[in-house]
Amino acid sequence: MTFDQIIGHDRQKEFLRRTLAHNRLAHAYLFEGPQGVGKRLTALALARTVFCAEATGCGDCIPCRKIDHNNHPDLHILEPDGKQIKIEQIRNLQKTLAFKPVESTRRICLIDQADKMNPAAANSLLKTLEEPSAETLILLISARPEALLTTVLSRCQRLPFARLPQSCIESTLIEQRGYDQKEAHIIAALADGSFQMALDRDPTIYLERRIEILKQVTALSAGSILPLMELAKELSTEKETIPQTLELLQAFYRDLLLYRHNRPLESLINIDLQEKIRRIAAREDNGSILNKLDALNECQRNHERNVNPQLNLEVLLLRLAA
Ligand SMILES: [Zn+2]
């Protein structure tokens, strides 16, 4: 991955390119910002440019290829081991820092989800940050910088990353993933500025199955309980897709609210269901929509607490059908 291949973040990429070209890299950076927007990819692109035989991050030379295959001996990547980054991981890293870099004149330590360092690990890393060496570049990555020790923060140059614009995710999905305009709009609108989240959305659920689920749910009526029970049973059979079903329903009821408040049509997520949204928005009022969104939130919380899925969905559907 080169800087050019990373979506968005032009200012951050330009800053790193320029700093690198003038050989003015700091000893430690913190790439901070929302999950899945490209912080780690940017760190890897920086590593490639630092180690590249052409100094461009060409992608063809041996160092570039080693980085892409995650086997460059001077690039050390630390990630949580289970839920935390532990002191042993930092100590092991520090042991390698006692030696000269193996193939390059420098080395890079990339600590992903740095906020997961437990206090002992963070304090141990602090020693390394306090004794900077020209050979070592430390890159911390975090979506929760407020969880890092202030002493660690103060030793790093902070580089903030923002959410990606929806239009930017949309055009990339069209160009690189073969989505059509409407599909790209729906997936990008659900991605909350994170390209990773867009890629994680399974198109068979979020594009095709979505239409079917919304059709089934909006056809329910509180007076006929049997179809409601059957649908709850059907939706609960694949327990792992329940959060996705809930997300789709949330997006739909949110669309109804936006529509009722005369928001521009392009702010809707279900851009392909405008006729349905118009029809259903006309028979609901704002209060009833808010109640349904509330029911969805409660169902989500119950799901996370392992409440029986079928019961949980039956209660939800009763409230949605009301
Ligand atoms: Zn190269």
mmCIF file of C-alpha atoms and ligand atoms in Angstrom:
data_model
loop_
_atom_site.group_PDB
_atom_site.id
_atom_site.type_symbol
_atom_site.label_atom_id
_atom_site.label_comp_id
_atom_site.label_asym_id
_atom_site.label_seq_id
_atom_site.Cartn_x
_atom_site.Cartn_y
_atom_site.Cartn_z
ATOM 1 C CA MET A 1 0.000 0.000 0.000
ATOM 2 C CA THR A 2 1.402 3.409 -0.972
ATOM 3 C CA PHE A 3 0.180 6.796 0.234
ATOM 4 C CA ASP A 4 -1.573 7.251 -3.102
ATOM 5 C CA GLN A 5 -3.602 4.077 -2.669
ATOM 6 C CA ILE A 6 -4.983 5.155 0.696
ATOM 7 C CA ILE A 7 -8.416 6.766 0.452
ATOM 8 C CA GLY A 8 -8.687 10.332 1.770
ATOM 9 C CA HIS A 9 -6.448 11.878 4.472
ATOM 10 C CA ASP A 10 -4.628 14.047 1.907
ATOM 11 C CA ARG A 11 -3.340 16.473 4.522
ATOM 12 C CA GLN A 12 -1.882 13.704 6.701
ATOM 13 C CA LYS A 13 -0.245 11.947 3.743
ATOM 14 C CA GLU A 14 1.225 15.206 2.466
ATOM 15 C CA PHE A 15 2.550 16.047 5.927
ATOM 16 C CA LEU A 16 4.283 12.657 6.232
ATOM 17 C CA ARG A 17 5.676 12.806 2.696
ATOM 18 C CA ARG A 18 7.117 16.261 3.258
ATOM 19 C CA THR A 19 8.517 15.441 6.699
ATOM 20 C CA LEU A 20 10.142 12.329 5.328
ATOM 21 C CA ALA A 21 11.574 14.130 2.285
ATOM 22 C CA HIS A 22 13.176 16.714 4.584
ATOM 23 C CA ASN A 23 14.360 13.973 6.904
ATOM 24 C CA ARG A 24 12.553 15.558 9.799
ATOM 25 C CA LEU A 25 10.542 12.656 11.140
ATOM 26 C CA ALA A 26 9.916 12.842 14.882
ATOM 27 C CA HIS A 27 10.847 9.836 17.025
ATOM 28 C CA ALA A 28 7.281 8.940 17.881
ATOM 29 C CA TYR A 29 3.887 9.621 16.375
ATOM 30 C CA LEU A 30 0.382 8.896 17.518
ATOM 31 C CA PHE A 31 -2.031 8.317 14.642
ATOM 32 C CA GLU A 32 -5.368 8.937 16.320
ATOM 33 C CA GLY A 33 -8.921 8.854 15.015
ATOM 34 C CA PRO A 34 -11.923 6.611 14.430
ATOM 35 C CA GLN A 35 -11.616 2.874 13.814
ATOM 36 C CA GLY A 36 -11.219 1.676 10.241
ATOM 37 C CA VAL A 37 -10.427 4.969 8.516
ATOM 38 C CA GLY A 38 -6.886 4.046 7.369
ATOM 39 C CA LYS A 39 -4.525 4.904 10.240
ATOM 40 C CA ARG A 40 -2.736 1.557 10.156
ATOM 41 C CA LEU A 41 -2.548 1.563 6.365
ATOM 42 C CA THR A 42 -0.990 5.021 6.521
ATOM 43 C CA ALA A 43 1.540 3.785 9.080
ATOM 44 C CA LEU A 44 2.411 0.856 6.803
ATOM 45 C CA ALA A 45 2.712 3.169 3.796
ATOM 46 C CA LEU A 46 5.079 5.307 5.840
ATOM 47 C CA ALA A 47 7.083 2.208 6.764
ATOM 48 C CA ARG A 48 7.297 1.246 3.121
ATOM 49 C CA THR A 49 8.559 4.691 2.153
ATOM 50 C CA VAL A 50 11.154 4.637 4.958
ATOM 51 C CA PHE A 51 12.507 1.191 4.053
ATOM 52 C CA CYS A 52 12.024 1.237 0.247
ATOM 53 C CA ALA A 53 15.185 0.851 -1.847
ATOM 54 C CA GLU A 54 13.884 3.656 -4.087
ATOM 55 C CA ALA A 55 12.714 5.736 -1.101
ATOM 56 C CA THR A 56 9.304 5.967 -2.738
ATOM 57 C CA GLY A 57 7.456 2.955 -1.329
ATOM 58 C CA CYS A 58 7.591 1.557 -4.876
ATOM 59 C CA GLY A 59 6.044 -1.803 -3.985
ATOM 60 C CA ASP A 60 8.488 -3.733 -6.191
ATOM 61 C CA CYS A 61 11.779 -3.690 -4.286
ATOM 62 C CA ILE A 62 12.645 -6.342 -1.712
ATOM 63 C CA PRO A 63 12.022 -4.177 1.396
ATOM 64 C CA CYS A 64 8.630 -3.053 0.061
ATOM 65 C CA ARG A 65 7.613 -6.628 -0.626
ATOM 66 C CA LYS A 66 8.779 -7.756 2.789
ATOM 67 C CA ILE A 67 6.577 -5.130 4.404
ATOM 68 C CA ASP A 68 3.608 -6.221 2.321
ATOM 69 C CA HIS A 69 4.211 -9.811 3.436
ATOM 70 C CA ASN A 70 4.686 -8.738 7.016
ATOM 71 C CA ASN A 71 8.182 -10.173 7.259
ATOM 72 C CA HIS A 72 10.495 -7.165 7.252
ATOM 73 C CA PRO A 73 12.894 -7.758 10.172
ATOM 74 C CA ASP A 74 13.050 -4.056 11.052
ATOM 75 C CA LEU A 75 9.310 -3.521 11.196
ATOM 76 C CA HIS A 76 7.912 -4.646 14.546
ATOM 77 C CA ILE A 77 4.147 -4.722 14.856
ATOM 78 C CA LEU A 78 2.543 -5.039 18.274
ATOM 79 C CA GLU A 79 -1.127 -5.744 18.755
ATOM 80 C CA PRO A 80 -3.206 -6.739 21.777
ATOM 81 C CA ASP A 81 -2.589 -10.289 22.925
ATOM 82 C CA GLY A 82 -6.160 -11.096 23.897
ATOM 83 C CA LYS A 83 -7.664 -7.958 25.373
ATOM 84 C CA GLN A 84 -4.463 -6.158 26.284
ATOM 85 C CA ILE A 85 -0.985 -5.293 25.160
ATOM 86 C CA LYS A 86 1.077 -6.760 27.971
ATOM 87 C CA ILE A 87 4.361 -5.748 29.517
ATOM 88 C CA GLU A 88 6.089 -8.882 28.157
ATOM 89 C CA GLN A 89 5.294 -7.708 24.637
ATOM 90 C CA ILE A 90 6.854 -4.306 25.315
ATOM 91 C CA ARG A 91 9.874 -5.949 27.005
ATOM 92 C CA ASN A 92 10.415 -8.244 24.022
ATOM 93 C CA LEU A 93 10.267 -5.233 21.756
ATOM 94 C CA GLN A 94 12.789 -3.403 23.925
ATOM 95 C CA LYS A 95 15.162 -6.373 23.724
ATOM 96 C CA THR A 96 15.247 -6.106 19.938
ATOM 97 C CA LEU A 97 15.817 -2.350 20.212
ATOM 98 C CA ALA A 98 19.086 -3.068 22.012
ATOM 99 C CA PHE A 99 20.516 -4.386 18.740
ATOM 100 C CA LYS A 100 21.231 -2.614 15.462
ATOM 101 C CA PRO A 101 18.524 -2.748 12.786
ATOM 102 C CA VAL A 102 18.937 -5.896 10.683
ATOM 103 C CA GLU A 103 18.509 -4.823 7.072
ATOM 104 C CA SER A 104 17.916 -1.095 7.197
ATOM 105 C CA THR A 105 19.550 1.802 8.990
ATOM 106 C CA ARG A 106 16.336 2.300 10.930
ATOM 107 C CA ARG A 107 13.571 0.353 12.497
ATOM 108 C CA ILE A 108 9.903 1.018 12.992
ATOM 109 C CA CYS A 109 7.759 -0.128 15.917
ATOM 110 C CA LEU A 110 4.088 0.011 15.107
ATOM 111 C CA ILE A 111 1.836 -0.392 18.137
ATOM 112 C CA ASP A 112 -1.735 -0.885 16.979
ATOM 113 C CA GLN A 113 -4.596 -0.224 19.420
ATOM 114 C CA ALA A 114 -2.010 1.385 21.685
ATOM 115 C CA ASP A 115 -4.770 2.303 24.162
ATOM 116 C CA LYS A 116 -4.961 -1.424 24.994
ATOM 117 C CA MET A 117 -1.544 -1.276 26.675
ATOM 118 C CA ASN A 118 -2.108 -2.091 30.311
ATOM 119 C CA PRO A 119 -0.562 0.389 32.784
ATOM 120 C CA ALA A 120 2.582 -1.713 33.277
ATOM 121 C CA ALA A 121 3.102 -1.984 29.514
ATOM 122 C CA ALA A 122 2.509 1.743 28.986
ATOM 123 C CA ASN A 123 4.948 2.679 31.745
ATOM 124 C CA SER A 124 7.512 0.360 30.282
ATOM 125 C CA LEU A 125 7.084 1.880 26.815
ATOM 126 C CA LEU A 126 7.499 5.299 28.384
ATOM 127 C CA LYS A 127 11.157 4.496 29.069
ATOM 128 C CA THR A 128 11.713 3.883 25.354
ATOM 129 C CA LEU A 129 9.859 7.084 24.462
ATOM 130 C CA GLU A 130 11.990 9.042 26.931
ATOM 131 C CA GLU A 131 15.232 7.870 25.361
ATOM 132 C CA PRO A 132 14.627 8.478 21.670
ATOM 133 C CA SER A 133 17.109 7.031 19.226
ATOM 134 C CA ALA A 134 17.624 8.177 15.654
ATOM 135 C CA GLU A 135 17.408 4.544 14.584
ATOM 136 C CA THR A 136 13.934 3.933 15.955
ATOM 137 C CA LEU A 137 10.618 5.345 14.813
ATOM 138 C CA ILE A 138 7.639 4.542 17.027
ATOM 139 C CA LEU A 139 4.150 4.718 15.574
ATOM 140 C CA LEU A 140 1.248 4.398 17.987
ATOM 141 C CA ILE A 141 -2.218 3.891 16.560
ATOM 142 C CA SER A 142 -5.348 4.493 18.554
ATOM 143 C CA ALA A 143 -9.057 5.127 18.193
ATOM 144 C CA ARG A 144 -9.223 6.001 21.920
ATOM 145 C CA PRO A 145 -6.278 8.300 22.612
ATOM 146 C CA GLU A 146 -7.986 9.543 25.793
ATOM 147 C CA ALA A 147 -7.264 6.103 27.258
ATOM 148 C CA LEU A 148 -3.493 6.550 26.874
ATOM 149 C CA LEU A 149 -1.294 7.825 29.691
ATOM 150 C CA THR A 150 -0.755 11.591 29.424
ATOM 151 C CA THR A 151 2.959 10.951 29.837
ATOM 152 C CA VAL A 152 2.866 8.744 26.723
ATOM 153 C CA LEU A 153 0.769 11.290 24.817
ATOM 154 C CA SER A 154 3.173 14.095 25.628
ATOM 155 C CA ARG A 155 6.084 12.134 24.134
ATOM 156 C CA CYS A 156 4.377 11.636 20.777
ATOM 157 C CA GLN A 157 3.611 13.953 17.942
ATOM 158 C CA ARG A 158 -0.118 13.567 17.408
ATOM 159 C CA LEU A 159 -1.548 13.209 13.938
ATOM 160 C CA PRO A 160 -5.349 13.213 13.919
ATOM 161 C CA PHE A 161 -7.342 11.282 11.318
ATOM 162 C CA ALA A 162 -10.994 12.112 10.623
ATOM 163 C CA ARG A 163 -13.888 10.005 9.393
ATOM 164 C CA LEU A 164 -13.913 9.659 5.620
ATOM 165 C CA PRO A 165 -16.568 11.621 3.727
ATOM 166 C CA GLN A 166 -19.449 9.402 2.604
ATOM 167 C CA SER A 167 -18.918 10.494 -1.007
ATOM 168 C CA CYS A 168 -15.322 9.321 -0.838
ATOM 169 C CA ILE A 169 -16.318 5.824 0.420
ATOM 170 C CA GLU A 170 -19.082 5.716 -2.168
ATOM 171 C CA SER A 171 -16.848 6.458 -5.142
ATOM 172 C CA THR A 172 -14.231 3.957 -3.968
ATOM 173 C CA LEU A 173 -16.860 1.209 -3.641
ATOM 174 C CA ILE A 174 -17.969 1.943 -7.202
ATOM 175 C CA GLU A 175 -14.464 2.095 -8.672
ATOM 176 C CA GLN A 176 -12.804 -0.726 -6.753
ATOM 177 C CA ARG A 177 -15.597 -3.066 -5.689
ATOM 178 C CA GLY A 178 -17.986 -2.925 -8.621
ATOM 179 C CA TYR A 179 -20.986 -1.578 -6.686
ATOM 180 C CA ASP A 180 -23.579 0.448 -8.566
ATOM 181 C CA GLN A 181 -24.474 3.965 -7.411
ATOM 182 C CA LYS A 182 -27.389 2.973 -5.144
ATOM 183 C CA GLU A 183 -25.590 0.012 -3.593
ATOM 184 C CA ALA A 184 -22.540 2.167 -2.886
ATOM 185 C CA HIS A 185 -24.753 4.842 -1.324
ATOM 186 C CA ILE A 186 -26.420 2.363 1.054
ATOM 187 C CA ILE A 187 -23.204 0.674 2.183
ATOM 188 C CA ALA A 188 -21.323 3.981 2.512
ATOM 189 C CA ALA A 189 -24.163 5.582 4.482
ATOM 190 C CA LEU A 190 -24.016 2.724 6.997
ATOM 191 C CA ALA A 191 -20.235 2.828 7.272
ATOM 192 C CA ASP A 192 -20.017 5.893 9.510
ATOM 193 C CA GLY A 193 -16.943 7.262 7.753
ATOM 194 C CA SER A 194 -14.970 4.032 8.020
ATOM 195 C CA PHE A 195 -13.917 2.281 4.845
ATOM 196 C CA GLN A 196 -13.196 -0.857 6.875
ATOM 197 C CA MET A 197 -16.786 -0.853 8.108
ATOM 198 C CA ALA A 198 -17.979 -0.508 4.508
ATOM 199 C CA LEU A 199 -15.899 -3.530 3.498
ATOM 200 C CA ASP A 200 -17.194 -5.519 6.464
ATOM 201 C CA ARG A 201 -20.814 -5.031 5.401
ATOM 202 C CA ASP A 202 -21.902 -8.258 3.711
ATOM 203 C CA PRO A 203 -23.654 -7.107 0.502
ATOM 204 C CA THR A 204 -25.972 -10.127 0.414
ATOM 205 C CA ILE A 205 -27.416 -9.030 3.773
ATOM 206 C CA TYR A 206 -27.157 -5.262 3.462
ATOM 207 C CA LEU A 207 -28.380 -5.022 -0.111
ATOM 208 C CA GLU A 208 -30.601 -8.006 -0.931
ATOM 209 C CA ARG A 209 -31.770 -9.460 2.365
ATOM 210 C CA ARG A 210 -32.466 -5.908 3.634
ATOM 211 C CA ILE A 211 -35.338 -5.456 1.190
ATOM 212 C CA GLU A 212 -36.897 -8.752 2.226
ATOM 213 C CA ILE A 213 -36.565 -8.064 5.972
ATOM 214 C CA LEU A 214 -38.063 -4.584 5.671
ATOM 215 C CA LYS A 215 -40.907 -5.975 3.597
ATOM 216 C CA GLN A 216 -41.668 -8.653 6.181
ATOM 217 C CA VAL A 217 -41.432 -6.344 9.189
ATOM 218 C CA THR A 218 -43.485 -3.497 7.745
ATOM 219 C CA ALA A 219 -46.219 -5.958 6.689
ATOM 220 C CA LEU A 220 -46.794 -7.092 10.292
ATOM 221 C CA SER A 221 -49.834 -5.980 12.197
ATOM 222 C CA ALA A 222 -50.298 -6.150 15.952
ATOM 223 C CA GLY A 223 -53.665 -7.839 15.429
ATOM 224 C CA SER A 224 -52.326 -10.998 13.807
ATOM 225 C CA ILE A 225 -49.859 -12.578 16.133
ATOM 226 C CA LEU A 226 -49.016 -15.748 14.198
ATOM 227 C CA PRO A 227 -47.000 -14.213 11.317
ATOM 228 C CA LEU A 228 -45.221 -12.111 13.909
ATOM 229 C CA MET A 229 -44.159 -15.170 15.920
ATOM 230 C CA GLU A 230 -43.082 -16.958 12.768
ATOM 231 C CA LEU A 231 -40.939 -14.068 11.627
ATOM 232 C CA ALA A 232 -39.320 -13.795 15.072
ATOM 233 C CA LYS A 233 -38.500 -17.480 14.851
ATOM 234 C CA GLU A 234 -37.069 -17.119 11.362
ATOM 235 C CA LEU A 235 -34.938 -14.080 12.221
ATOM 236 C CA SER A 236 -33.604 -15.744 15.365
ATOM 237 C CA THR A 237 -32.394 -18.945 13.695
ATOM 238 C CA GLU A 238 -29.133 -17.331 12.629
ATOM 239 C CA LYS A 239 -28.139 -15.704 15.880
ATOM 240 C CA GLU A 240 -25.010 -14.066 14.461
ATOM 241 C CA THR A 241 -26.989 -12.046 11.901
ATOM 242 C CA ILE A 242 -29.326 -10.510 14.517
ATOM 243 C CA PRO A 243 -27.145 -7.393 15.051
ATOM 244 C CA GLN A 244 -27.186 -6.803 11.294
ATOM 245 C CA THR A 245 -30.964 -7.204 11.144
ATOM 246 C CA LEU A 246 -31.319 -4.697 13.985
ATOM 247 C CA GLU A 247 -28.974 -2.258 12.276
ATOM 248 C CA LEU A 248 -31.006 -2.437 9.064
ATOM 249 C CA LEU A 249 -34.232 -1.799 10.923
ATOM 250 C CA GLN A 250 -32.679 1.117 12.809
ATOM 251 C CA ALA A 251 -31.526 2.635 9.536
ATOM 252 C CA PHE A 252 -35.032 2.288 8.116
ATOM 253 C CA TYR A 253 -36.814 3.969 11.034
ATOM 254 C CA ARG A 254 -34.166 6.683 11.049
ATOM 255 C CA ASP A 255 -34.961 7.239 7.371
ATOM 256 C CA LEU A 256 -38.649 7.605 8.243
ATOM 257 C CA LEU A 257 -37.803 10.333 10.763
ATOM 258 C CA LEU A 258 -35.565 12.153 8.289
ATOM 259 C CA TYR A 259 -38.256 11.935 5.636
ATOM 260 C CA ARG A 260 -40.879 13.312 8.021
ATOM 261 C CA HIS A 261 -38.544 16.209 8.787
ATOM 262 C CA ASN A 262 -38.158 16.978 5.062
ATOM 263 C CA ARG A 263 -34.471 16.196 4.994
ATOM 264 C CA PRO A 264 -32.947 15.945 1.473
ATOM 265 C CA LEU A 265 -33.549 12.542 -0.088
ATOM 266 C CA GLU A 266 -29.818 11.824 -0.413
ATOM 267 C CA SER A 267 -29.543 11.855 3.384
ATOM 268 C CA LEU A 268 -31.657 8.663 3.461
ATOM 269 C CA ILE A 269 -29.814 5.371 3.762
ATOM 270 C CA ASN A 270 -32.435 3.286 1.944
ATOM 271 C CA ILE A 271 -32.246 5.490 -1.108
ATOM 272 C CA ASP A 272 -33.793 2.732 -3.246
ATOM 273 C CA LEU A 273 -36.918 2.464 -1.066
ATOM 274 C CA GLN A 274 -38.211 6.013 -1.329
ATOM 275 C CA GLU A 275 -41.715 4.932 -2.278
ATOM 276 C CA LYS A 276 -41.952 2.613 0.727
ATOM 277 C CA ILE A 277 -40.529 5.294 3.034
ATOM 278 C CA ARG A 278 -43.037 7.859 1.761
ATOM 279 C CA ARG A 279 -45.933 5.431 2.269
ATOM 280 C CA ILE A 280 -44.967 4.317 5.770
ATOM 281 C CA ALA A 281 -43.893 7.782 6.959
ATOM 282 C CA ALA A 282 -47.428 8.938 6.149
ATOM 283 C CA ARG A 283 -49.035 6.441 8.523
ATOM 284 C CA GLU A 284 -46.643 6.977 11.463
ATOM 285 C CA ASP A 285 -46.039 10.022 13.625
ATOM 286 C CA ASN A 286 -42.716 11.114 15.110
ATOM 287 C CA GLY A 287 -43.580 9.734 18.528
ATOM 288 C CA SER A 288 -44.374 6.258 17.222
ATOM 289 C CA ILE A 289 -41.155 6.178 15.185
ATOM 290 C CA LEU A 290 -39.116 7.186 18.232
ATOM 291 C CA ASN A 291 -40.832 4.412 20.220
ATOM 292 C CA LYS A 292 -39.795 1.918 17.585
ATOM 293 C CA LEU A 293 -36.206 3.133 17.589
ATOM 294 C CA ASP A 294 -36.298 2.782 21.349
ATOM 295 C CA ALA A 295 -37.606 -0.791 21.003
ATOM 296 C CA LEU A 296 -34.711 -1.525 18.637
ATOM 297 C CA ASN A 297 -32.161 -0.155 21.105
ATOM 298 C CA GLU A 298 -33.628 -2.256 23.878
ATOM 299 C CA CYS A 299 -33.596 -5.358 21.689
ATOM 300 C CA GLN A 300 -29.933 -4.683 20.887
ATOM 301 C CA ARG A 301 -29.041 -4.365 24.566
ATOM 302 C CA ASN A 302 -30.943 -7.570 25.382
ATOM 303 C CA HIS A 303 -29.129 -9.351 22.579
ATOM 304 C CA GLU A 304 -25.778 -8.294 24.007
ATOM 305 C CA ARG A 305 -26.927 -9.648 27.378
ATOM 306 C CA ASN A 306 -27.734 -13.005 25.803
ATOM 307 C CA VAL A 307 -31.494 -12.851 26.276
ATOM 308 C CA ASN A 308 -33.237 -15.691 24.425
ATOM 309 C CA PRO A 309 -33.125 -14.448 20.795
ATOM 310 C CA GLN A 310 -36.574 -15.621 19.776
ATOM 311 C CA LEU A 311 -38.295 -14.071 22.794
ATOM 312 C CA ASN A 312 -36.309 -10.912 22.366
ATOM 313 C CA LEU A 313 -37.341 -10.602 18.706
ATOM 314 C CA GLU A 314 -40.990 -11.411 19.454
ATOM 315 C CA VAL A 315 -41.155 -8.482 21.871
ATOM 316 C CA LEU A 316 -39.413 -6.263 19.334
ATOM 317 C CA LEU A 317 -41.747 -7.184 16.489
ATOM 318 C CA LEU A 318 -44.803 -6.640 18.705
ATOM 319 C CA ARG A 319 -43.574 -3.126 19.395
ATOM 320 C CA LEU A 320 -42.691 -2.472 15.752
ATOM 321 C CA ALA A 321 -46.124 -3.707 14.618
ATOM 322 C CA ALA A 322 -47.966 -1.473 17.089
HETATM 323 ZN ZN ZN B 1 10.276 -0.079 -2.748
#
